[in-house]
Amino acid sequence: MAEPMVEVFIFETRQFLDQLEQISMGSEGNGGFSEDDVNEIFRAMHTIKGSAAMMMFEEISTLAHSVEDIFYYIRELHPKQVDTTAITDIVLNAVDFMRIEMDSLDAGNNPSM
């Protein structure tokens, strides 16, 4: 069993990961990311990034930062064409990696380095 602070991190991150998966799948089904979708994904990744950095889980923080950057670009520069499928794949791959990391942390292991 993980330490109490790690347990809170795991719980909150899993909630964000569920949200990210739902938003990403919905966006792909709708043919694109709405402004709200972009903002929600950006905020979730920003929070995961900060929390992971605070817990010194650098791989999780770095990955969240990279995905956050993609949505910062979309939000700020409003590109005319966005490959929703490719971006959804990136988000879902990140979610899968982070879920594996949460399971590992929940089992009392260290995150991947």
Short mmCIF file of C-alpha atoms in Angstrom, two decimals:
data_model
loop_
_atom_site.label_atom_id
_atom_site.label_comp_id
_atom_site.label_asym_id
_atom_site.label_seq_id
_atom_site.Cartn_x
_atom_site.Cartn_y
_atom_site.Cartn_z
CA MET A 1 0.00 0.00 0.00
CA ALA A 2 1.22 3.47 -0.88
CA GLU A 3 1.89 6.35 1.51
CA PRO A 4 -1.08 8.70 2.19
CA MET A 5 0.21 11.53 -0.04
CA VAL A 6 0.89 9.07 -2.84
CA GLU A 7 -2.60 7.61 -2.37
CA VAL A 8 -4.13 11.07 -2.85
CA PHE A 9 -1.99 11.63 -5.94
CA ILE A 10 -3.04 8.25 -7.37
CA PHE A 11 -6.73 8.88 -6.67
CA GLU A 12 -6.75 12.36 -8.19
CA THR A 13 -4.66 11.34 -11.19
CA ARG A 14 -6.93 8.39 -11.94
CA GLN A 15 -9.92 10.74 -11.93
CA PHE A 16 -8.17 13.03 -14.40
CA LEU A 17 -7.18 10.06 -16.57
CA ASP A 18 -10.80 8.89 -16.77
CA GLN A 19 -11.83 12.43 -17.73
CA LEU A 20 -9.08 12.69 -20.34
CA GLU A 21 -10.10 9.40 -21.91
CA GLN A 22 -13.77 10.42 -22.12
CA ILE A 23 -13.01 13.84 -23.58
CA SER A 24 -10.55 12.42 -26.13
CA MET A 25 -12.88 9.69 -27.31
CA GLY A 26 -15.78 12.14 -27.53
CA SER A 27 -13.69 14.63 -29.47
CA GLU A 28 -12.64 12.03 -31.99
CA GLY A 29 -16.27 10.96 -32.38
CA ASN A 30 -17.27 14.60 -32.91
CA GLY A 31 -14.56 15.15 -35.50
CA GLY A 32 -12.51 17.61 -33.47
CA PHE A 33 -11.69 19.20 -30.16
CA SER A 34 -14.06 21.89 -28.98
CA GLU A 35 -12.70 24.91 -27.14
CA ASP A 36 -13.99 23.40 -23.89
CA ASP A 37 -12.31 20.07 -24.68
CA VAL A 38 -8.99 21.78 -25.32
CA ASN A 39 -9.24 23.76 -22.08
CA GLU A 40 -10.25 20.71 -20.02
CA ILE A 41 -7.44 18.55 -21.39
CA PHE A 42 -4.95 21.37 -20.89
CA ARG A 43 -6.06 21.89 -17.26
CA ALA A 44 -6.02 18.18 -16.45
CA MET A 45 -2.54 17.72 -17.85
CA HIS A 46 -1.34 20.90 -16.14
CA THR A 47 -2.59 19.59 -12.79
CA ILE A 48 -1.12 16.12 -13.31
CA LYS A 49 2.19 17.71 -14.36
CA GLY A 50 2.37 19.87 -11.24
CA SER A 51 1.29 17.16 -8.85
CA ALA A 52 3.72 14.64 -10.32
CA ALA A 53 6.56 17.15 -10.15
CA MET A 54 5.72 17.89 -6.52
CA MET A 55 5.84 14.14 -5.79
CA MET A 56 9.12 13.93 -7.77
CA PHE A 57 7.64 11.56 -10.38
CA GLU A 58 9.58 13.11 -13.24
CA GLU A 59 8.53 10.75 -16.06
CA ILE A 60 4.84 11.36 -15.36
CA SER A 61 5.42 15.10 -15.04
CA THR A 62 7.42 15.28 -18.27
CA LEU A 63 4.82 13.32 -20.23
CA ALA A 64 1.95 15.44 -18.87
CA HIS A 65 3.91 18.58 -19.77
CA SER A 66 4.39 17.36 -23.34
CA VAL A 67 0.68 16.69 -23.81
CA GLU A 68 -0.14 19.99 -22.12
CA ASP A 69 2.11 21.73 -24.67
CA ILE A 70 0.12 20.25 -27.56
CA PHE A 71 -3.10 21.66 -26.16
CA TYR A 72 -1.46 24.98 -25.35
CA TYR A 73 -0.49 25.20 -29.02
CA ILE A 74 -4.05 24.39 -30.12
CA ARG A 75 -5.58 26.80 -27.62
CA GLU A 76 -3.29 29.72 -28.32
CA LEU A 77 -2.55 29.44 -32.04
CA HIS A 78 -5.87 28.03 -33.28
CA PRO A 79 -4.38 25.97 -36.13
CA LYS A 80 -6.71 25.60 -39.11
CA GLN A 81 -6.21 21.85 -39.34
CA VAL A 82 -5.67 19.49 -36.46
CA ASP A 83 -5.27 15.74 -36.86
CA THR A 84 -7.76 14.81 -34.16
CA THR A 85 -7.07 11.08 -34.53
CA ALA A 86 -3.31 11.49 -34.11
CA ILE A 87 -3.72 13.79 -31.11
CA THR A 88 -6.30 11.48 -29.56
CA ASP A 89 -3.84 8.60 -29.98
CA ILE A 90 -1.16 10.64 -28.19
CA VAL A 91 -3.51 11.47 -25.32
CA LEU A 92 -4.72 7.87 -25.00
CA ASN A 93 -1.16 6.52 -25.07
CA ALA A 94 -0.23 8.99 -22.34
CA VAL A 95 -3.30 7.96 -20.34
CA ASP A 96 -2.36 4.28 -20.71
CA PHE A 97 1.21 4.93 -19.54
CA MET A 98 0.01 6.97 -16.57
CA ARG A 99 -2.52 4.30 -15.59
CA ILE A 100 0.26 1.71 -15.54
CA GLU A 101 2.30 4.08 -13.40
CA MET A 102 -0.65 4.61 -11.01
CA ASP A 103 -1.07 0.83 -10.67
CA SER A 104 2.64 0.49 -9.95
CA LEU A 105 2.56 3.27 -7.36
CA ASP A 106 -0.58 1.79 -5.81
CA ALA A 107 1.31 -1.50 -5.41
CA GLY A 108 4.05 0.35 -3.52
CA ASN A 109 6.56 0.41 -6.37
CA ASN A 110 8.52 3.36 -7.68
CA PRO A 111 7.41 4.92 -10.95
CA SER A 112 9.34 4.23 -14.15
CA MET A 113 12.49 6.21 -14.61
#
